[in-house]
PDB file of C-alpha atoms in Angstrom:
ATOM      1  CA  MET A   1      27.320   2.861  11.096  1.00 30.00           C
ATOM      2  CA  MET A   2      28.568   5.907  10.998  1.00 30.00           C
ATOM      3  CA  ALA A   3      27.048   5.854   7.323  1.00 37.00           C
ATOM      4  CA  LEU A   4      24.148   5.452   8.249  1.00 39.00           C
ATOM      5  CA  GLY A   5      23.654   7.585  11.414  1.00 36.00           C
ATOM      6  CA  LEU A   6      21.470   5.305  13.150  1.00 34.00           C
ATOM      7  CA  PRO A   7      21.619   5.454  17.060  1.00 26.00           C
ATOM      8  CA  PHE A   8      22.774   1.967  17.668  1.00 26.00           C
ATOM      9  CA  LEU A   9      26.394   2.404  18.806  1.00 26.00           C
ATOM     10  CA  GLY A  10      28.540  -0.806  18.798  1.00 28.00           C
ATOM     11  CA  LEU A  11      26.105  -2.955  16.780  1.00 30.00           C
ATOM     12  CA  SER A  12      27.561  -4.304  13.146  1.00 32.00           C
ATOM     13  CA  ARG A  13      25.815  -3.178  10.178  1.00 32.00           C
ATOM     14  CA  LEU A  14      24.936  -6.955   9.778  1.00 29.00           C
ATOM     15  CA  TRP A  15      23.654  -7.519  13.167  1.00 31.00           C
ATOM     16  CA  LEU A  16      21.264  -4.511  12.761  1.00 36.00           C
ATOM     17  CA  SER A  17      19.908  -5.407   9.584  1.00 35.00           C
ATOM     18  CA  SER A  18      18.727  -8.805  10.835  1.00 34.00           C
ATOM     19  CA  LEU A  19      17.399  -7.429  13.624  1.00 36.00           C
ATOM     20  CA  LEU A  20      15.198  -5.127  11.561  1.00 36.00           C
ATOM     21  CA  VAL A  21      14.233  -8.047   9.388  1.00 35.00           C
ATOM     22  CA  MET A  22      12.902  -9.871  12.431  1.00 35.00           C
ATOM     23  CA  VAL A  23      11.164  -6.807  13.915  1.00 36.00           C
ATOM     24  CA  SER A  24       9.580  -6.179  10.452  1.00 35.00           C
ATOM     25  CA  SER A  25       8.283  -9.554   9.674  1.00 36.00           C
ATOM     26  CA  THR A  26       6.356  -9.548  13.124  1.00 35.00           C
ATOM     27  CA  ALA A  27       5.022  -6.506  14.546  1.00 38.00           C
ATOM     28  CA  PHE A  28       5.562  -4.183  11.720  1.00 42.00           C
ATOM     29  CA  ALA A  29       3.925  -6.450   8.907  1.00 56.00           C
ATOM     30  CA  GLN A  30       0.798  -4.579   8.473  1.00 79.00           C
ATOM     31  CA  GLN A  31      -0.497  -0.710   8.031  1.00 92.00           C
ATOM     32  CA  SER A  32      -2.886  -0.028  11.018  1.00 92.00           C
ATOM     33  CA  LEU A  33      -3.343   3.795  10.108  1.00 94.00           C
ATOM     34  CA  ILE A  34      -3.553   5.526   6.898  1.00 95.00           C
ATOM     35  CA  VAL A  35      -2.188   8.933   8.510  1.00 95.00           C
ATOM     36  CA  ALA A  36       1.303   8.860   8.868  1.00 94.00           C
ATOM     37  CA  ASP A  37       3.159  10.152  12.120  1.00 91.00           C
ATOM     38  CA  ASP A  38       7.159  11.046  13.127  1.00 86.00           C
ATOM     39  CA  GLY A  39       8.030   7.365  12.753  1.00 86.00           C
ATOM     40  CA  THR A  40       6.449   6.268   9.757  1.00 94.00           C
ATOM     41  CA  ARG A  41       9.050   4.673   7.735  1.00 94.00           C
ATOM     42  CA  GLY A  42       9.354   2.071   4.831  1.00 94.00           C
ATOM     43  CA  LEU A  43      10.577  -0.500   7.056  1.00 91.00           C
ATOM     44  CA  SER A  44       7.333  -1.767   8.114  1.00 89.00           C
ATOM     45  CA  PHE A  45       7.065  -3.508   4.609  1.00 94.00           C
ATOM     46  CA  ARG A  46      10.372  -5.170   4.353  1.00 92.00           C
ATOM     47  CA  ASN A  47      10.030  -8.530   2.464  1.00 89.00           C
ATOM     48  CA  GLN A  48       6.699  -6.942   0.852  1.00 94.00           C
ATOM     49  CA  THR A  49       8.819  -5.815  -2.599  1.00 95.00           C
ATOM     50  CA  GLY A  50       6.244  -4.653  -5.105  1.00 96.00           C
ATOM     51  CA  ARG A  51       3.621  -3.551  -2.151  1.00 96.00           C
ATOM     52  CA  ILE A  52       2.318   0.032  -2.554  1.00 97.00           C
ATOM     53  CA  VAL A  53       1.257   1.451  -0.128  1.00 97.00           C
ATOM     54  CA  THR A  54      -0.541   4.675   0.839  1.00 96.00           C
ATOM     55  CA  PHE A  55       0.012   7.608   3.615  1.00 97.00           C
ATOM     56  CA  VAL A  56      -1.721  10.967   4.626  1.00 97.00           C
ATOM     57  CA  CYS A  57       1.149  13.284   5.674  1.00 96.00           C
ATOM     58  CA  PRO A  58      -0.037  15.912   7.992  1.00 95.00           C
ATOM     59  CA  SER A  59       1.035  19.440   7.941  1.00 93.00           C
ATOM     60  CA  THR A  60       2.576  19.293  11.299  1.00 90.00           C
ATOM     61  CA  LEU A  61       4.978  16.685  11.040  1.00 84.00           C
ATOM     62  CA  ASN A  62       8.020  17.009  12.573  1.00 85.00           C
ATOM     63  CA  LEU A  63      10.677  16.641   9.655  1.00 85.00           C
ATOM     64  CA  ASN A  64      13.800  16.254  11.416  1.00 88.00           C
ATOM     65  CA  GLN A  65      13.937  12.590  11.324  1.00 91.00           C
ATOM     66  CA  GLY A  66      16.567  10.841   9.051  1.00 95.00           C
ATOM     67  CA  ILE A  67      16.564   9.967   5.396  1.00 97.00           C
ATOM     68  CA  TRP A  68      19.121   8.182   3.230  1.00 98.00           C
ATOM     69  CA  GLY A  69      19.401   8.182  -0.422  1.00 98.00           C
ATOM     70  CA  THR A  70      17.761  10.417  -3.269  1.00 98.00           C
ATOM     71  CA  ASP A  71      14.500   9.248  -5.353  1.00 97.00           C
ATOM     72  CA  VAL A  72      15.658   5.442  -4.360  1.00 97.00           C
ATOM     73  CA  TYR A  73      15.228   5.597  -0.365  1.00 98.00           C
ATOM     74  CA  LEU A  74      16.971   3.362   2.306  1.00 97.00           C
ATOM     75  CA  ASP A  75      13.885   1.783   4.089  1.00 97.00           C
ATOM     76  CA  GLU A  76      14.522   3.351   7.367  1.00 96.00           C
ATOM     77  CA  SER A  77      13.845   6.568   5.960  1.00 97.00           C
ATOM     78  CA  ALA A  78      10.962   8.779   7.575  1.00 96.00           C
ATOM     79  CA  VAL A  79       8.332   8.546   4.261  1.00 97.00           C
ATOM     80  CA  CYS A  80       6.834  11.994   5.127  1.00 96.00           C
ATOM     81  CA  LYS A  81      10.292  13.962   4.979  1.00 96.00           C
ATOM     82  CA  ALA A  82      11.796  11.417   2.089  1.00 97.00           C
ATOM     83  CA  ALA A  83       8.294  12.712   0.010  1.00 97.00           C
ATOM     84  CA  VAL A  84       9.424  16.635   0.717  1.00 96.00           C
ATOM     85  CA  HIS A  85      12.863  15.700  -0.503  1.00 97.00           C
ATOM     86  CA  ALA A  86      11.419  13.931  -3.574  1.00 97.00           C
ATOM     87  CA  GLY A  87       9.099  16.523  -4.240  1.00 96.00           C
ATOM     88  CA  VAL A  88       6.055  15.254  -3.994  1.00 97.00           C
ATOM     89  CA  LEU A  89       4.694  16.682  -1.005  1.00 96.00           C
ATOM     90  CA  ALA A  90       5.051  20.344  -0.290  1.00 95.00           C
ATOM     91  CA  ARG A  91       6.551  21.208   2.943  1.00 92.00           C
ATOM     92  CA  GLY A  92       3.839  22.333   5.534  1.00 91.00           C
ATOM     93  CA  THR A  93       0.684  21.041   3.658  1.00 94.00           C
ATOM     94  CA  THR A  94      -1.208  18.021   4.360  1.00 95.00           C
ATOM     95  CA  GLY A  95      -1.021  15.557   1.289  1.00 96.00           C
ATOM     96  CA  GLN A  96      -1.209  12.141  -0.012  1.00 97.00           C
ATOM     97  CA  VAL A  97       2.044  10.124  -0.808  1.00 97.00           C
ATOM     98  CA  THR A  98       2.542   6.640  -2.045  1.00 98.00           C
ATOM     99  CA  ILE A  99       5.707   4.452  -1.963  1.00 98.00           C
ATOM    100  CA  VAL A 100       6.219   1.213  -3.933  1.00 97.00           C
ATOM    101  CA  MET A 101       8.784  -1.190  -1.811  1.00 97.00           C
ATOM    102  CA  GLY A 102      11.822  -2.359  -3.452  1.00 97.00           C
ATOM    103  CA  GLY A 103      14.693  -4.483  -3.085  1.00 95.00           C
ATOM    104  CA  PRO A 104      18.587  -4.343  -1.949  1.00 95.00           C
ATOM    105  CA  ALA A 105      20.702  -1.270  -3.358  1.00 96.00           C
ATOM    106  CA  GLU A 106      24.401  -1.180  -3.172  1.00 96.00           C
ATOM    107  CA  SER A 107      24.498   2.588  -2.194  1.00 96.00           C
ATOM    108  CA  PHE A 108      22.551   5.714  -1.256  1.00 97.00           C
ATOM    109  CA  GLN A 109      23.531   9.123  -2.582  1.00 96.00           C
ATOM    110  CA  GLY A 110      22.887  11.914  -0.248  1.00 97.00           C
ATOM    111  CA  THR A 111      21.649  15.258  -1.937  1.00 97.00           C
ATOM    112  CA  GLU A 112      19.579  18.594  -0.677  1.00 97.00           C
ATOM    113  CA  ARG A 113      16.130  18.920  -2.213  1.00 96.00           C
ATOM    114  CA  ASN A 114      13.466  21.030  -1.551  1.00 95.00           C
ATOM    115  CA  GLY A 115      15.054  22.519   1.779  1.00 93.00           C
ATOM    116  CA  VAL A 116      15.696  18.705   3.087  1.00 95.00           C
ATOM    117  CA  THR A 117      19.108  17.198   3.001  1.00 96.00           C
ATOM    118  CA  SER A 118      19.163  13.019   2.762  1.00 97.00           C
ATOM    119  CA  ALA A 119      22.546  11.424   3.725  1.00 97.00           C
ATOM    120  CA  SER A 120      24.296   8.724   1.989  1.00 97.00           C
ATOM    121  CA  SER A 121      24.761   5.171   3.020  1.00 96.00           C
ATOM    122  CA  GLY A 122      26.410   1.686   1.796  1.00 96.00           C
ATOM    123  CA  PRO A 123      24.720  -1.421   1.152  1.00 96.00           C
ATOM    124  CA  TRP A 124      20.707  -2.217   1.945  1.00 96.00           C
ATOM    125  CA  SER A 125      18.526  -4.889   1.887  1.00 95.00           C
ATOM    126  CA  SER A 126      15.365  -2.999   1.347  1.00 96.00           C
ATOM    127  CA  THR A 127      14.179   0.482  -0.453  1.00 97.00           C
ATOM    128  CA  TYR A 128      11.064   2.231  -1.689  1.00 98.00           C
ATOM    129  CA  SER A 129      10.757   4.740  -4.040  1.00 98.00           C
ATOM    130  CA  PHE A 130       7.612   6.687  -4.561  1.00 98.00           C
ATOM    131  CA  VAL A 131       4.767   6.541  -7.226  1.00 97.00           C
ATOM    132  CA  PRO A 132       1.964   8.333  -8.426  1.00 96.00           C
ATOM    133  CA  ASN A 133      -0.701   8.737  -6.226  1.00 94.00           C
ATOM    134  CA  THR A 134      -3.530   7.326  -8.785  1.00 93.00           C
ATOM    135  CA  GLN A 135      -1.742   3.714  -7.800  1.00 95.00           C
ATOM    136  CA  ALA A 136      -3.841   2.264  -5.288  1.00 95.00           C
ATOM    137  CA  GLY A 137      -1.653   1.471  -1.857  1.00 96.00           C
ATOM    138  CA  GLN A 138      -2.452  -1.960  -0.937  1.00 96.00           C
ATOM    139  CA  ILE A 139      -4.203  -1.413   2.811  1.00 96.00           C
ATOM    140  CA  ASP A 140      -4.603  -4.594   5.353  1.00 95.00           C
ATOM    141  CA  TRP A 141      -8.390  -5.482   7.038  1.00 96.00           C
ATOM    142  CA  TYR A 142      -7.615  -3.683  10.322  1.00 93.00           C
ATOM    143  CA  THR A 143      -6.214  -0.371   8.658  1.00 96.00           C
ATOM    144  CA  THR A 144      -8.389   2.547   9.427  1.00 96.00           C
ATOM    145  CA  TYR A 145      -8.954   6.233   8.750  1.00 95.00           C
ATOM    146  CA  ASP A 146      -8.481   7.525  12.023  1.00 93.00           C
ATOM    147  CA  ARG A 147      -6.370  10.602  12.895  1.00 92.00           C
ATOM    148  CA  VAL A 148      -6.539  11.833   9.600  1.00 93.00           C
ATOM    149  CA  PRO A 149      -6.688  15.812   9.651  1.00 91.00           C
ATOM    150  CA  ASP A 150     -10.123  17.945   9.242  1.00 86.00           C
ATOM    151  CA  ASP A 151      -8.089  19.483   6.271  1.00 86.00           C
ATOM    152  CA  PHE A 152      -7.676  16.924   4.190  1.00 91.00           C
ATOM    153  CA  HIS A 153     -10.570  16.196   1.828  1.00 90.00           C
ATOM    154  CA  THR A 154      -8.928  14.524  -1.450  1.00 94.00           C
ATOM    155  CA  PRO A 155     -10.609  11.089  -2.031  1.00 95.00           C
ATOM    156  CA  ILE A 156      -8.288   8.327  -1.949  1.00 96.00           C
ATOM    157  CA  THR A 157      -8.784   4.954  -3.648  1.00 96.00           C
ATOM    158  CA  VAL A 158      -7.128   2.260  -1.984  1.00 97.00           C
ATOM    159  CA  LEU A 159      -6.877  -1.997  -2.445  1.00 97.00           C
ATOM    160  CA  CYS A 160      -7.982  -4.255   0.219  1.00 97.00           C
ATOM    161  CA  PRO A 161      -6.293  -7.616  -0.323  1.00 96.00           C
ATOM    162  CA  PRO A 162      -8.509 -10.732  -0.736  1.00 96.00           C
ATOM    163  CA  LYS A 163      -9.026 -13.630   1.699  1.00 95.00           C
ATOM    164  CA  GLY A 164      -9.978 -10.404   4.606  1.00 94.00           C
ATOM    165  CA  ASN A 165     -11.504 -10.992   7.899  1.00 91.00           C
ATOM    166  CA  ALA A 166     -13.918  -9.063   9.882  1.00 90.00           C
ATOM    167  CA  ASP A 167     -12.384  -9.551  13.137  1.00 89.00           C
ATOM    168  CA  THR A 168     -12.371  -6.081  14.163  1.00 90.00           C
ATOM    169  CA  SER A 169     -15.432  -3.803  15.189  1.00 93.00           C
ATOM    170  CA  ALA A 170     -16.872  -0.867  12.523  1.00 96.00           C
ATOM    171  CA  TRP A 171     -19.163   1.868  13.402  1.00 96.00           C
ATOM    172  CA  GLY A 172     -21.904   2.999  11.337  1.00 96.00           C
ATOM    173  CA  THR A 173     -24.240   2.440   8.556  1.00 97.00           C
ATOM    174  CA  ASP A 174     -23.253   4.010   4.816  1.00 96.00           C
ATOM    175  CA  VAL A 175     -20.960   6.735   6.905  1.00 97.00           C
ATOM    176  CA  TYR A 176     -18.529   5.450   9.234  1.00 97.00           C
ATOM    177  CA  SER A 177     -16.235   6.299  12.021  1.00 95.00           C
ATOM    178  CA  ALA A 178     -12.988   6.891  11.476  1.00 94.00           C
ATOM    179  CA  SER A 179     -11.430   4.100  13.786  1.00 94.00           C
ATOM    180  CA  SER A 180     -13.431   1.568  11.651  1.00 96.00           C
ATOM    181  CA  PRO A 181     -11.407  -0.487   9.565  1.00 97.00           C
ATOM    182  CA  ILE A 182     -11.646   0.567   5.769  1.00 97.00           C
ATOM    183  CA  CYS A 183     -12.546  -2.894   4.539  1.00 97.00           C
ATOM    184  CA  VAL A 184     -14.403  -4.227   6.824  1.00 97.00           C
ATOM    185  CA  ALA A 185     -16.643  -0.989   6.365  1.00 98.00           C
ATOM    186  CA  ALA A 186     -16.426  -1.526   2.478  1.00 98.00           C
ATOM    187  CA  VAL A 187     -17.485  -5.182   2.628  1.00 98.00           C
ATOM    188  CA  HIS A 188     -20.389  -4.062   5.034  1.00 97.00           C
ATOM    189  CA  ALA A 189     -21.576  -1.189   2.557  1.00 97.00           C
ATOM    190  CA  GLY A 190     -21.278  -3.905  -0.278  1.00 97.00           C
ATOM    191  CA  LEU A 191     -18.611  -2.973  -2.567  1.00 97.00           C
ATOM    192  CA  ILE A 192     -16.352  -5.947  -2.141  1.00 97.00           C
ATOM    193  CA  THR A 193     -16.236  -9.204  -0.150  1.00 96.00           C
ATOM    194  CA  LEU A 194     -13.842 -10.721   2.005  1.00 96.00           C
ATOM    195  CA  ASP A 195     -12.926 -13.648   0.135  1.00 96.00           C
ATOM    196  CA  ALA A 196     -12.094 -11.311  -2.918  1.00 96.00           C
ATOM    197  CA  GLY A 197     -11.178  -7.988  -1.580  1.00 96.00           C
ATOM    198  CA  GLY A 198     -11.205  -5.029  -4.079  1.00 96.00           C
ATOM    199  CA  ARG A 199     -10.784  -1.447  -4.878  1.00 97.00           C
ATOM    200  CA  VAL A 200     -12.254   1.209  -3.037  1.00 97.00           C
ATOM    201  CA  THR A 201     -12.457   5.164  -2.515  1.00 97.00           C
ATOM    202  CA  VAL A 202     -12.340   6.554   1.067  1.00 97.00           C
ATOM    203  CA  THR A 203     -13.695  10.440   1.646  1.00 95.00           C
ATOM    204  CA  LEU A 204     -13.918  11.972   4.646  1.00 93.00           C
ATOM    205  CA  GLN A 205     -17.400  13.615   5.452  1.00 93.00           C
ATOM    206  CA  PRO A 206     -18.641  16.105   7.897  1.00 90.00           C
ATOM    207  CA  LYS A 207     -18.859  15.470  11.897  1.00 87.00           C
ATOM    208  CA  GLN A 208     -21.864  13.916  12.982  1.00 88.00           C
ATOM    209  CA  GLU A 209     -23.721  13.305  16.246  1.00 85.00           C
ATOM    210  CA  THR A 210     -24.631   9.547  15.458  1.00 90.00           C
ATOM    211  CA  PHE A 211     -23.636   6.184  13.678  1.00 94.00           C
ATOM    212  CA  VAL A 212     -26.319   3.691  13.263  1.00 95.00           C
ATOM    213  CA  ALA A 213     -26.228   0.269  13.373  1.00 97.00           C
ATOM    214  CA  SER A 214     -26.941  -2.229  11.116  1.00 97.00           C
ATOM    215  CA  VAL A 215     -26.465  -6.022   9.777  1.00 97.00           C
ATOM    216  CA  ARG A 216     -25.358  -6.020   5.769  1.00 97.00           C
ATOM    217  CA  ASN A 217     -23.378  -8.623   3.852  1.00 96.00           C
ATOM    218  CA  GLY A 218     -22.537 -10.732   6.840  1.00 95.00           C
ATOM    219  CA  ILE A 219     -21.064  -7.952   8.839  1.00 96.00           C
ATOM    220  CA  THR A 220     -22.792  -6.236  12.165  1.00 97.00           C
ATOM    221  CA  THR A 221     -21.687  -2.506  12.775  1.00 97.00           C
ATOM    222  CA  ARG A 222     -22.089  -0.812  16.065  1.00 95.00           C
ATOM    223  CA  SER A 223     -24.062   2.240  17.002  1.00 93.00           C
ATOM    224  CA  TRP A 224     -22.491   5.492  18.519  1.00 89.00           C
ATOM    225  CA  THR A 225     -24.096   8.295  20.277  1.00 83.00           C
ATOM    226  CA  GLY A 226     -22.137  11.785  21.180  1.00 70.00           C
ATOM    227  CA  TRP A 227     -24.107  12.740  23.982  1.00 62.00           C
ATOM    228  CA  ASN A 228     -23.021   9.624  25.570  1.00 55.00           C
ATOM    229  CA  TYR A 229     -19.551   9.656  24.553  1.00 58.00           C
ATOM    230  CA  GLY A 230     -18.519  13.338  24.360  1.00 58.00           C
ATOM    231  CA  ALA A 231     -16.123  14.202  21.442  1.00 68.00           C
ATOM    232  CA  TYR A 232     -17.353  13.334  17.826  1.00 76.00           C
ATOM    233  CA  PRO A 233     -15.291  10.959  15.686  1.00 83.00           C
ATOM    234  CA  GLN A 234     -14.360  11.751  12.202  1.00 88.00           C
ATOM    235  CA  PRO A 235     -16.584  10.043   9.810  1.00 94.00           C
ATOM    236  CA  TYR A 236     -15.555   8.920   6.102  1.00 96.00           C
ATOM    237  CA  LYS A 237     -17.860   7.351   3.269  1.00 96.00           C
ATOM    238  CA  VAL A 238     -16.444   4.241   0.821  1.00 97.00           C
ATOM    239  CA  THR A 239     -17.327   4.153  -2.528  1.00 96.00           C
ATOM    240  CA  PRO A 240     -16.523   1.957  -5.074  1.00 94.00           C
ATOM    241  CA  GLY A 241     -12.768   2.263  -6.249  1.00 87.00           C
ATOM    242  CA  ALA A 242     -12.438   5.245  -8.433  1.00 66.00           C
ATOM    243  CA  ALA A 243     -11.432   4.893 -12.274  1.00 55.00           C
ATOM    244  CA  ILE A 244      -7.702   6.099 -13.477  1.00 48.00           C
ATOM    245  CA  VAL A 245      -8.453   8.510 -16.227  1.00 43.00           C
ATOM    246  CA  THR A 246      -5.528   9.594 -18.548  1.00 37.00           C
ATOM    247  CA  ALA A 247      -5.548  12.237 -20.463  1.00 37.00           C
ATOM    248  CA  PRO A 248      -5.694  11.232 -24.555  1.00 38.00           C
ATOM    249  CA  GLY A 249      -2.193   9.854 -25.295  1.00 39.00           C
ATOM    250  CA  SER A 250      -0.906   9.927 -22.182  1.00 37.00           C
ATOM    251  CA  ALA A 251       0.257   6.857 -20.694  1.00 40.00           C
ATOM    252  CA  ASP A 252      -1.779   4.880 -18.233  1.00 40.00           C
ATOM    253  CA  SER A 253      -0.374   4.666 -14.717  1.00 40.00           C
ATOM    254  CA  ARG A 254      -1.707   1.325 -14.167  1.00 40.00           C
ATOM    255  CA  ALA A 255       0.720  -1.739 -14.655  1.00 43.00           C
ATOM    256  CA  ARG A 256       0.015  -3.946 -18.019  1.00 42.00           C
ATOM    257  CA  THR A 257       1.938  -7.216 -18.837  1.00 44.00           C
ATOM    258  CA  ILE A 258       2.024  -8.036 -22.352  1.00 47.00           C
ATOM    259  CA  ARG A 259       2.488 -11.937 -22.652  1.00 48.00           C
ATOM    260  CA  LEU A 260       4.458 -13.432 -25.886  1.00 52.00           C
ATOM    261  CA  SER A 261       4.704 -17.160 -25.695  1.00 55.00           C
ATOM    262  CA  GLY A 262       8.742 -18.337 -24.970  1.00 58.00           C
ATOM    263  CA  PHE A 263       9.006 -14.845 -22.861  1.00 53.00           C
ATOM    264  CA  THR A 264       8.898 -14.928 -18.877  1.00 50.00           C
ATOM    265  CA  ALA A 265       7.170 -11.585 -17.144  1.00 48.00           C
ATOM    266  CA  SER A 266      10.187  -9.928 -17.001  1.00 49.00           C
ATOM    267  CA  GLY A 267      10.787  -9.891 -20.682  1.00 50.00           C
ATOM    268  CA  THR A 268      13.795 -12.810 -20.709  1.00 48.00           C
ATOM    269  CA  ALA A 269      13.289 -16.143 -22.678  1.00 49.00           C
ATOM    270  CA  VAL A 270      12.931 -19.650 -21.199  1.00 48.00           C
ATOM    271  CA  PRO A 271      15.081 -21.036 -21.482  1.00 52.00           C
ATOM    272  CA  VAL A 272      17.559 -18.168 -22.134  1.00 49.00           C
ATOM    273  CA  VAL A 273      18.336 -18.248 -25.967  1.00 53.00           C
ATOM    274  CA  PRO A 274      17.690 -15.872 -28.964  1.00 58.00           C
ATOM    275  CA  ARG A 275      13.972 -16.022 -29.976  1.00 55.00           C
ATOM    276  CA  THR A 276      12.518 -13.642 -32.715  1.00 57.00           C
ATOM    277  CA  ILE A 277       9.122 -12.070 -32.436  1.00 55.00           C
ATOM    278  CA  GLN A 278       7.070 -12.159 -36.057  1.00 57.00           C
ATOM    279  CA  LEU A 279       4.389  -9.629 -37.273  1.00 57.00           C
ATOM    280  CA  ASN A 280       2.781  -9.283 -39.945  1.00 60.00           C
ATOM    281  CA  GLY A 281       4.295  -6.457 -42.019  1.00 60.00           C
ATOM    282  CA  PHE A 282       7.388  -6.488 -40.237  1.00 55.00           C
ATOM    283  CA  THR A 283      10.851  -7.777 -41.252  1.00 57.00           C
ATOM    284  CA  ALA A 284      13.090  -9.796 -38.777  1.00 57.00           C
ATOM    285  CA  ALA A 285      14.871  -6.413 -38.284  1.00 58.00           C
ATOM    286  CA  GLY A 286      11.787  -4.882 -37.122  1.00 53.00           C
ATOM    287  CA  THR A 287      11.317  -2.397 -40.372  1.00 55.00           C
ATOM    288  CA  ALA A 288       7.907  -2.804 -42.085  1.00 51.00           C
ATOM    289  CA  THR A 289       7.891  -4.076 -45.613  1.00 52.00           C
ATOM    290  CA  PRO A 290       7.443  -1.779 -47.270  1.00 56.00           C
ATOM    291  CA  VAL A 291       8.344   1.017 -45.145  1.00 50.00           C
ATOM    292  CA  ALA A 292       5.164   2.318 -44.195  1.00 56.00           C
ATOM    293  CA  PRO A 293       3.045   3.357 -40.757  1.00 57.00           C
ATOM    294  CA  ARG A 294       2.137   0.070 -38.954  1.00 56.00           C
ATOM    295  CA  THR A 295      -0.189  -0.640 -35.974  1.00 59.00           C
ATOM    296  CA  ILE A 296       0.279  -3.175 -33.412  1.00 56.00           C
ATOM    297  CA  THR A 297      -2.693  -4.367 -31.970  1.00 58.00           C
ATOM    298  CA  MET A 298      -2.901  -5.830 -28.179  1.00 55.00           C
ATOM    299  CA  PRO A 299      -6.140  -6.862 -26.633  1.00 58.00           C
ATOM    300  CA  GLY A 300      -6.965  -4.287 -23.970  1.00 58.00           C
ATOM    301  CA  TRP A 301      -5.080  -1.389 -25.625  1.00 56.00           C
ATOM    302  CA  THR A 302      -6.196   1.124 -27.841  1.00 55.00           C
ATOM    303  CA  ALA A 303      -3.981   2.283 -30.767  1.00 53.00           C
ATOM    304  CA  THR A 304      -2.570   5.094 -28.986  1.00 54.00           C
ATOM    305  CA  GLY A 305      -1.420   2.624 -26.364  1.00 52.00           C
ATOM    306  CA  GLY A 306      -3.601   3.695 -23.902  1.00 51.00           C
ATOM    307  CA  PRO A 307      -6.556   1.693 -22.098  1.00 51.00           C
ATOM    308  CA  PRO A 308      -9.723   1.562 -23.586  1.00 48.00           C
TER     309      PRO A 308
END
């Protein structure tokens, strides 16, 4: 336990790991807010390996929370502090960070980076690492834009999963209050459906005095008037999910899978036996015959390797 530095004296690592698995699989299974706080950690998404999650880290966060690892972090690590350590967030600024959940790791190496020190640790069952913000984080159907700082105006593209529900209230039409679930507002705006979900982009808007109720696409929103309630909530707008644009010749950040008969998604043969991929104009050794430039064309890919 001393290697972890967690305040659970007298408990074994195995017992603590089991406890955290039980907690993360129940109360912490989903994302309620886009904005992070001092206690936002990756463990909330344990057992969701491969899930991409987006947060907004406020400039005012306390960075005294613990983190373990370098580049790959133990899931107990505070996300915003780890983002500063990893160099994807500047200290004292508000910014978006995106993580992808990973599986177990045998060890975590502590280092000092960007004025932040991480600790070392032994084996742990769940990890996360940072990915480019161009990858849309998957939110949940009650995730809201509440508490996002007024100084953050960068559009964020997120992914609403399929098979959603509209059990929570939303306020407004076209422009929605920050406490309105993003995915529900997107259905109301006609951008996605409850059944299919989809990508949407969220942008903060100037504050306004009223939010108008309406019925659209099977969603009934509520009205809100400032003079009745006092303080004005922060509004946001949802638009179609932004396309990912890359410079010519650069790698596209979206995942692609090239499928070849007899191979699994991980690239291994099924069953595991030697395979030969034959392409016209190439020998078994992989060289062209005669030796001359060749282009391998895959559907959905350009000659430079980027998406069309």
